[in-house]
Structures are given as C-alpha cells and as structure tokens.
Amino acid sequence: VSLPVTTMKAAILVEQHRELTIDDVELPAALERGQVLVKVACSGICGSQLGEIDGVKGPDRHLPHLLGHEGGGTVVAVGEGVTYVRVGDRVVLHWREGAGLGCEPPSYRWRGKPLGAGWVTTFNEYAVVAENRVTAVPADFELDLAALFGCPVTTGLGVVRNDAALAAGESIVVLGAGGVGLSVVQGAVLAGASSIVVVDLYADKLRLAAELGATHVIDGADGEVEDALRAIVGADGADVVVENTGNVDLIELAYRLSKPRGRTVLVGVPSGDRPARIHTLPLHFGKLLTGSHGGDARPDVDIPRGIELYRAGALKLAELITDRYPLVDINRAIADLRAGKVAGRCLLEIAD
Ligand SMILES: [Zn+2]
C-alpha cells in the first residue's frame, strides 16, 4: 500500500540535552503488513519525553529520532492484514500494545539518512504505526480528548486498579499532580477511596486536583509534608501511596508513608544515579513496593471503558487539558512544562 503523502513536519531529537529540531521528514514509500498511517491531530507531552531529552536512561543509541507516545488522529491508510481500524477512523495512539498486528518500527528519513522512531511517535504530522498501537474511538469523539487516552488517563486509572488494587474505603496519597497524578485522583474517586491526598509544589495543580476529587491538598514547599500527611491519613500511613515525580526523596517518603500492609506504587522514573534507601523489613510482612509500567493499561479494553465513563459523567477529560501549543512551539511548551507552568496536560496541536 503506497502512501498518499511523502513528507511531513516533525520535531526531531538530534542530541540529548538540546532543543528539538523542527524540520521536514520523509515518510516511507509504502506501508508494510500490519502498519497504519495516521494523520496526527494532537499529542500530549509527558515526563517520558523530557526523560528522553535529558537522557535519564543514559546515552541514546538511536539518535536522531522522533518522539511522543500519546496522540489522537485519523487513519489515512492501512497496510495489508489490518482489520481493527479502517480509513477515516478516529484513533488514539497509545505507547502500549493493544489489539491487532505488530510490526517493525517505520523507516523515516531525514536529510538523506535514516531517522529513528519507535512503534509510535506523535510529535509529527503523520505517523506510521503498528495496528496494535491504535485504538478506534467513536466518530464524534474529540481528538484532543482522545489524546489523553494515549497515556495519562489510561495510566492513572490503571495504577489505581491494577498496581494499587485500591479498595473502596481505603486512603491514597498522590505525590505529584501532573497528567498522570490527576488521573490517579480520578481513578481513586471511581474506586471509592476514603481520603485522596495530593501533594504538589504548584498551586494551579493543587486547585485542579481538588476540582477532580482530591479530599485534601498539600503544598509540598510547606516544610513538614510528612507530618501534614500523617495528620490526615493517620500515624500508620496510607493504604496506597503513588509517587509520580521520580524525585528520590519523594520515593523514600512514599515508601515510608504507606501502611505496614500498604502498597507503594512508583510511577515517576528517577532522573539521577542516586539510589533510594528504604527499610526492607516491612516487605516481609505484607508491605508492597512496585514500579508501574503504564498502569498495565490495555488500550483496546481500557479506552472504550474510559469513553463510557466520560459519557456517564464519571470521568473528566477537558479539564485535564490546560495548555495548548502548535507543533512549531514545542520547545517553548517543553520549557514551560519544566518550569511547572503547565497545571494539567500540555497538548500539542499538530493538524486540524
Ligand atoms: Zn506519557
């Protein structure tokens, strides 16, 4: 299946610790079996991409490459063997595997040389992705809201249900209220948590957390955060503590602050080499510590459920999008995100 477009604008990570380069990129000439061409309408930006730019996992052997792992778009062409989506379908682009065929990452070219890309990238006008990275949504479902299902919402709800197995009446503390943290709050509301306590450094984020259902919010800059938290959830700690920032001090706090038989879920990835120090004895007596991988979300199952929740009024989506930038301003968006100026999810608007 040959492609109806040959070039597109894209944001390219050329070197770590540098701004992204916006330039024209060549698409492959044809779709391979299992591939889908999507016109990307919008994309979220999340901590993972900042981590890739900062090299939190070490030197990047795949440079230069494209970025972005959560988006909403429209299917423009489908390769052989594709059965789950059709031309014209609105889809969520999700970094985790859903239903359908897998395939090799696409072969883009930039300035005459190969340009790396994973199974899904979204800081580009078009994306060639494996069928199992797209999930169709109803024809009238807004693509900006769809983009939220590509990472933060499915992760946040999955953290509560799959990683933390939060039961009705339990308490939860959420450290860091970005797109995922705010979605953890909504997941906790849906699960019937008794108290939902959110800690963040930014007043805008705390306000949004309270709007979405947090029962208590704490300014992390106010000295004795741990005391303040224990005063709310009890001296024993909380049933569940979710850490979204990757800050090692907060990872240690999260573990300390979960009850003797509580669950600590790490969502944020540490950005430095400093190891976390924890007292391991409680792990032998029922305390659980786990690192989340996207909340174990299954896009093909969880996105349709999320849309039903949204339609029933039980899940807020539009409120999560607080800032919008065109693709050409992506470096400004990233700078604002780093500076804590983005309260909810930052959305890149890529095409109409
Ligand atoms: Zn993400």
Coordinates of C-alpha atoms and ligand atoms in Angstrom, one line a residue:
V1 CA 0.0 0.0 0.0
S2 CA 1.7 3.2 -1.1
L3 CA 1.3 6.4 0.9
P4 CA -0.6 9.5 -0.2
V5 CA 2.0 11.8 1.5
T6 CA 5.8 11.8 1.1
T7 CA 7.0 14.4 3.6
M8 CA 5.8 15.9 6.9
K9 CA 6.9 18.4 9.6
A10 CA 8.2 16.7 12.7
A11 CA 10.1 17.5 15.9
I12 CA 13.4 15.6 16.0
L13 CA 15.6 14.8 18.9
V14 CA 19.0 15.2 17.3
E15 CA 21.1 15.4 20.5
Q16 CA 20.3 14.9 24.2
H17 CA 20.1 18.0 26.4
R18 CA 19.2 20.1 23.4
E19 CA 16.1 21.7 21.9
L20 CA 14.2 19.6 19.4
T21 CA 14.7 20.4 15.7
I22 CA 11.6 21.1 13.7
D23 CA 12.1 20.0 10.1
D24 CA 10.7 18.1 7.1
V25 CA 11.0 14.4 7.3
E26 CA 10.4 11.8 4.6
L27 CA 7.8 9.1 5.1
P28 CA 8.4 5.6 3.9
A29 CA 7.2 4.9 0.4
A30 CA 4.7 2.2 1.4
L31 CA 3.0 0.6 4.4
E32 CA 4.2 -2.8 5.4
R33 CA 1.9 -5.5 6.7
G34 CA 0.3 -4.5 10.0
Q35 CA 1.1 -0.8 9.6
V36 CA -1.3 2.1 9.7
L37 CA -0.8 5.7 8.5
V38 CA -2.4 8.2 10.9
K39 CA -2.7 12.0 10.4
V40 CA -1.9 13.2 13.9
A41 CA -4.2 15.9 15.2
C42 CA -2.8 16.4 18.6
S43 CA -0.4 14.9 21.1
G44 CA 0.3 15.1 24.8
I45 CA 3.8 15.8 26.1
C46 CA 4.7 13.8 29.2
G47 CA 7.6 13.2 31.6
S48 CA 8.9 10.3 29.4
Q49 CA 9.8 12.6 26.6
L50 CA 11.6 15.1 29.0
G51 CA 13.4 12.0 30.3
E52 CA 14.5 11.0 26.7
I53 CA 15.8 14.6 26.1
D54 CA 17.6 14.6 29.4
G55 CA 19.0 11.1 28.9
V56 CA 17.7 9.7 32.2
K57 CA 18.3 6.2 31.0
G58 CA 21.8 7.0 29.8
P59 CA 23.3 7.7 26.3
D60 CA 20.8 7.3 23.4
R61 CA 22.0 4.9 20.7
H62 CA 19.1 5.7 18.4
L63 CA 19.7 9.4 17.7
P64 CA 18.4 11.2 15.8
H65 CA 14.9 10.1 16.3
L66 CA 11.2 11.2 16.6
L67 CA 9.4 11.5 19.9
G68 CA 6.0 11.5 21.5
H69 CA 3.9 8.5 22.6
E70 CA 0.3 9.7 23.1
G71 CA -1.9 11.2 20.5
G72 CA -5.2 11.4 18.7
G73 CA -5.6 11.3 14.9
T74 CA -7.4 9.9 11.9
V75 CA -6.5 6.8 9.9
V76 CA -5.4 7.8 6.3
A77 CA -4.2 4.4 5.0
V78 CA -3.9 0.8 6.3
G79 CA -1.4 -1.8 5.3
E80 CA -2.1 -5.4 4.5
G81 CA -3.6 -7.5 7.3
V82 CA -5.0 -4.6 9.3
T83 CA -8.6 -5.4 10.5
Y84 CA -9.2 -3.4 13.7
V85 CA -9.2 0.0 12.1
R86 CA -10.3 1.5 8.7
V87 CA -9.5 4.6 6.7
G88 CA -11.4 7.5 8.2
D89 CA -11.5 6.1 11.8
R90 CA -10.6 8.4 14.6
V91 CA -8.0 6.7 16.8
V92 CA -6.0 7.0 20.0
L93 CA -2.2 6.5 19.5
H94 CA -1.0 4.7 22.6
W95 CA 2.5 3.6 23.5
R96 CA 1.3 0.3 25.0
E97 CA 0.2 -2.6 23.0
G98 CA -3.5 -3.1 22.2
A99 CA -5.3 -5.3 19.7
G100 CA -4.2 -6.1 16.2
L101 CA -0.9 -6.8 14.4
G102 CA 2.5 -5.7 15.5
C103 CA 5.3 -4.8 13.0
E104 CA 8.7 -3.3 12.8
P105 CA 9.1 0.5 13.6
P106 CA 8.7 2.6 10.4
S107 CA 11.7 3.8 8.3
Y108 CA 11.6 7.6 8.1
R109 CA 14.4 9.6 6.5
W110 CA 15.8 13.0 7.4
R111 CA 18.4 14.9 5.3
G112 CA 19.0 11.7 3.3
K113 CA 19.7 9.5 6.3
P114 CA 17.6 7.0 8.4
L115 CA 15.7 8.6 11.2
G116 CA 14.8 6.5 14.2
A117 CA 11.3 6.0 15.5
G118 CA 9.7 3.6 18.0
W119 CA 6.4 1.8 17.4
V120 CA 4.6 5.0 17.8
T121 CA 5.7 8.7 17.7
T122 CA 3.3 11.7 17.8
F123 CA 5.4 14.9 17.6
N124 CA 4.9 14.6 13.8
E125 CA 2.2 15.5 11.3
Y126 CA 1.8 11.8 10.3
A127 CA 2.7 8.6 12.0
V128 CA 3.3 5.2 10.6
V129 CA 2.4 2.9 13.5
A130 CA 1.7 -0.7 14.1
E131 CA -2.0 -1.6 14.2
N132 CA -1.7 -2.6 17.8
R133 CA -0.7 0.9 18.8
V134 CA -4.0 2.4 17.6
T135 CA -7.5 2.1 19.1
A136 CA -10.5 3.4 17.3
V137 CA -12.9 5.8 19.1
P138 CA -16.4 6.8 18.1
A139 CA -16.6 9.1 15.0
D140 CA -17.8 12.1 17.1
F141 CA -15.2 11.8 19.8
E142 CA -13.0 14.8 20.0
L143 CA -9.4 14.1 19.0
D144 CA -7.9 16.3 21.8
L145 CA -9.7 14.3 24.4
A146 CA -8.7 11.1 22.6
A147 CA -5.0 12.1 23.0
L148 CA -5.5 11.9 26.8
F149 CA -6.2 8.2 26.5
G150 CA -2.8 7.7 24.9
C151 CA -1.1 7.8 28.2
P152 CA -2.1 9.9 31.3
V153 CA -5.7 8.7 31.7
T154 CA -5.2 5.1 31.0
T155 CA -2.0 5.1 33.2
G156 CA -3.7 6.9 36.1
L157 CA -6.7 4.6 36.1
G158 CA -4.6 1.6 35.6
V159 CA -2.3 2.5 38.5
V160 CA -5.3 2.6 40.9
R161 CA -6.9 -0.6 39.6
N162 CA -4.0 -2.8 38.6
D163 CA -0.9 -1.7 40.5
A164 CA -2.6 -0.5 43.8
A165 CA -5.8 -2.6 43.7
L166 CA -7.3 0.2 45.7
A167 CA -10.5 -0.9 47.6
A168 CA -13.4 1.2 48.5
G169 CA -12.8 3.0 51.8
E170 CA -9.0 2.9 51.5
S171 CA -6.8 6.0 51.7
I172 CA -4.5 7.2 49.0
V173 CA -1.7 9.7 48.8
V174 CA -0.6 11.1 45.4
L175 CA 2.8 12.7 45.2
G176 CA 2.9 14.9 42.1
A177 CA -0.2 16.1 40.2
G178 CA 0.7 16.1 36.5
G179 CA -1.5 14.4 33.9
V180 CA -1.0 11.0 35.4
G181 CA -1.3 12.2 39.1
L182 CA -4.6 13.9 38.3
S183 CA -5.8 10.8 36.6
V184 CA -4.8 8.8 39.7
V185 CA -7.1 11.1 41.6
Q186 CA -10.0 10.4 39.3
G187 CA -9.3 6.7 39.5
A188 CA -9.3 6.9 43.3
V189 CA -12.7 8.7 43.2
L190 CA -14.1 6.0 40.9
A191 CA -12.7 3.3 43.3
G192 CA -14.4 4.9 46.3
A193 CA -11.3 6.0 48.2
S194 CA -11.9 7.5 51.6
S195 CA -9.3 10.2 51.5
I196 CA -7.4 11.3 48.5
V197 CA -4.5 13.5 49.5
V198 CA -2.4 15.2 46.8
V199 CA 1.0 16.9 47.3
D200 CA 2.5 19.2 44.7
L201 CA 4.6 22.3 44.5
Y202 CA 2.3 24.3 42.3
A203 CA -1.0 25.9 43.4
D204 CA -2.6 25.6 40.0
K205 CA -2.1 21.8 40.1
L206 CA -3.5 21.5 43.6
R207 CA -6.5 23.5 42.6
L208 CA -7.1 21.2 39.7
A209 CA -6.6 18.2 41.9
A210 CA -9.2 19.4 44.3
E211 CA -11.6 20.0 41.4
L212 CA -11.1 16.5 40.2
G213 CA -11.9 15.0 43.6
A214 CA -8.9 15.2 45.9
T215 CA -10.2 15.5 49.5
H216 CA -7.0 17.2 50.8
V217 CA -4.2 19.1 49.0
I218 CA -0.8 19.9 50.5
D219 CA 1.8 22.4 49.2
G220 CA 5.0 20.4 49.0
A221 CA 7.0 23.5 49.7
D222 CA 5.5 23.9 53.2
G223 CA 8.2 22.2 55.3
E224 CA 6.8 19.3 57.2
V225 CA 4.9 17.4 54.5
E226 CA 5.2 14.0 56.1
D227 CA 3.7 15.3 59.4
A228 CA 0.9 17.0 57.5
L229 CA 0.2 13.8 55.6
R230 CA 0.1 11.6 58.7
A231 CA -2.2 14.1 60.4
I232 CA -4.7 13.4 57.6
V233 CA -4.3 9.6 56.8
G234 CA -3.2 8.6 60.3
A235 CA 0.1 7.9 62.0
D236 CA 0.3 4.5 60.4
G237 CA 0.3 6.0 56.9
A238 CA -1.9 5.5 53.9
D239 CA -3.2 2.3 52.3
V240 CA -1.7 3.4 49.0
V241 CA 0.9 5.9 48.1
V242 CA 1.6 6.8 44.4
E243 CA 4.8 8.6 43.5
N244 CA 4.7 10.4 40.2
T245 CA 7.8 12.7 40.2
G246 CA 10.8 10.3 40.3
N247 CA 12.3 12.5 43.0
V248 CA 14.3 10.1 45.2
D249 CA 13.4 11.9 48.4
L250 CA 9.7 11.5 47.5
I251 CA 10.2 7.9 46.5
E252 CA 11.6 7.3 50.0
L253 CA 8.8 9.3 51.6
A254 CA 6.2 7.3 49.6
Y255 CA 7.5 4.0 50.9
R256 CA 7.7 5.3 54.5
L257 CA 4.3 6.7 54.3
S258 CA 2.5 3.6 53.2
K259 CA 0.9 1.5 56.0
P260 CA 2.6 -1.7 57.2
R261 CA 0.4 -3.7 54.8
G262 CA 0.1 -0.8 52.3
R263 CA 1.1 -0.5 48.7
T264 CA 3.7 1.9 47.3
V265 CA 3.5 2.4 43.5
L266 CA 6.3 4.2 41.8
V267 CA 5.3 5.9 38.5
G268 CA 7.9 8.6 38.2
V269 CA 11.3 7.4 36.9
P270 CA 14.3 8.7 38.8
S271 CA 16.4 11.2 36.8
G272 CA 19.8 10.8 38.5
D273 CA 22.0 8.0 39.7
R274 CA 21.3 8.4 43.4
P275 CA 19.7 5.2 44.8
A276 CA 16.7 5.3 47.1
R277 CA 17.2 4.0 50.6
I278 CA 14.4 2.0 52.2
H279 CA 14.0 -0.1 55.3
T280 CA 13.2 -3.5 53.7
L281 CA 11.9 -5.4 56.8
P282 CA 8.3 -4.4 56.3
L283 CA 8.4 -6.0 52.8
H284 CA 8.5 -9.4 54.6
F285 CA 5.3 -8.6 56.5
G286 CA 3.0 -7.6 53.7
K287 CA 4.1 -4.1 52.6
L288 CA 4.3 -3.9 48.9
L289 CA 6.6 -1.8 46.7
T290 CA 6.2 -1.8 42.9
G291 CA 7.2 0.2 39.8
S292 CA 4.3 0.8 37.4
H293 CA 4.6 0.2 33.7
G294 CA 1.9 2.4 32.3
G295 CA -0.6 1.1 34.9
D296 CA -0.6 -2.2 33.0
A297 CA -3.2 -0.5 30.8
R298 CA -4.6 -2.4 27.8
P299 CA -5.6 0.3 25.3
D300 CA -8.2 -1.9 23.4
V301 CA -10.0 -2.7 26.7
D302 CA -9.4 0.4 28.8
I303 CA -10.1 3.1 26.2
P304 CA -13.6 2.0 25.4
R305 CA -14.3 1.8 29.1
G306 CA -12.9 5.2 29.7
I307 CA -15.1 6.7 27.0
E308 CA -18.1 5.2 28.7
L309 CA -17.1 6.7 32.0
Y310 CA -16.6 10.0 30.3
R311 CA -20.1 9.8 28.7
A312 CA -21.6 8.9 32.0
G313 CA -20.1 12.0 33.6
A314 CA -17.8 10.0 35.9
L315 CA -14.5 10.9 34.2
K316 CA -13.4 14.5 33.4
L317 CA -11.2 15.0 30.4
A318 CA -11.4 18.5 29.0
E319 CA -10.4 19.9 32.5
L320 CA -7.1 18.0 32.2
I321 CA -6.0 20.0 29.1
T322 CA -4.8 23.3 30.5
D323 CA -2.3 24.4 27.9
R324 CA -2.1 24.2 24.1
Y325 CA 0.8 24.9 21.7
P326 CA 1.3 24.4 18.0
L327 CA 3.9 21.9 17.0
V328 CA 6.3 24.7 15.9
D329 CA 6.3 25.9 19.5
I330 CA 7.2 22.6 21.0
N331 CA 10.4 23.8 22.6
R332 CA 8.5 26.6 24.4
A333 CA 6.0 24.0 25.6
I334 CA 8.8 21.8 27.0
A335 CA 10.4 24.8 28.7
D336 CA 7.0 25.8 30.3
L337 CA 6.4 22.2 31.3
R338 CA 9.8 22.1 33.1
A339 CA 9.1 25.4 34.8
G340 CA 5.9 24.0 36.3
K341 CA 3.8 26.4 34.3
V342 CA 1.5 23.7 32.9
A343 CA -1.1 22.7 35.5
G344 CA -2.7 19.7 33.7
R345 CA -1.7 18.1 30.4
C346 CA 0.1 20.1 27.8
L347 CA -1.4 19.5 24.4
L348 CA 0.4 19.9 21.1
E349 CA -1.9 20.9 18.2
I350 CA -0.5 19.4 15.1
A351 CA -3.2 19.5 12.5
D352 CA -6.9 20.4 12.2
Ligands
ZN1 ZN 3.2 9.6 28.5

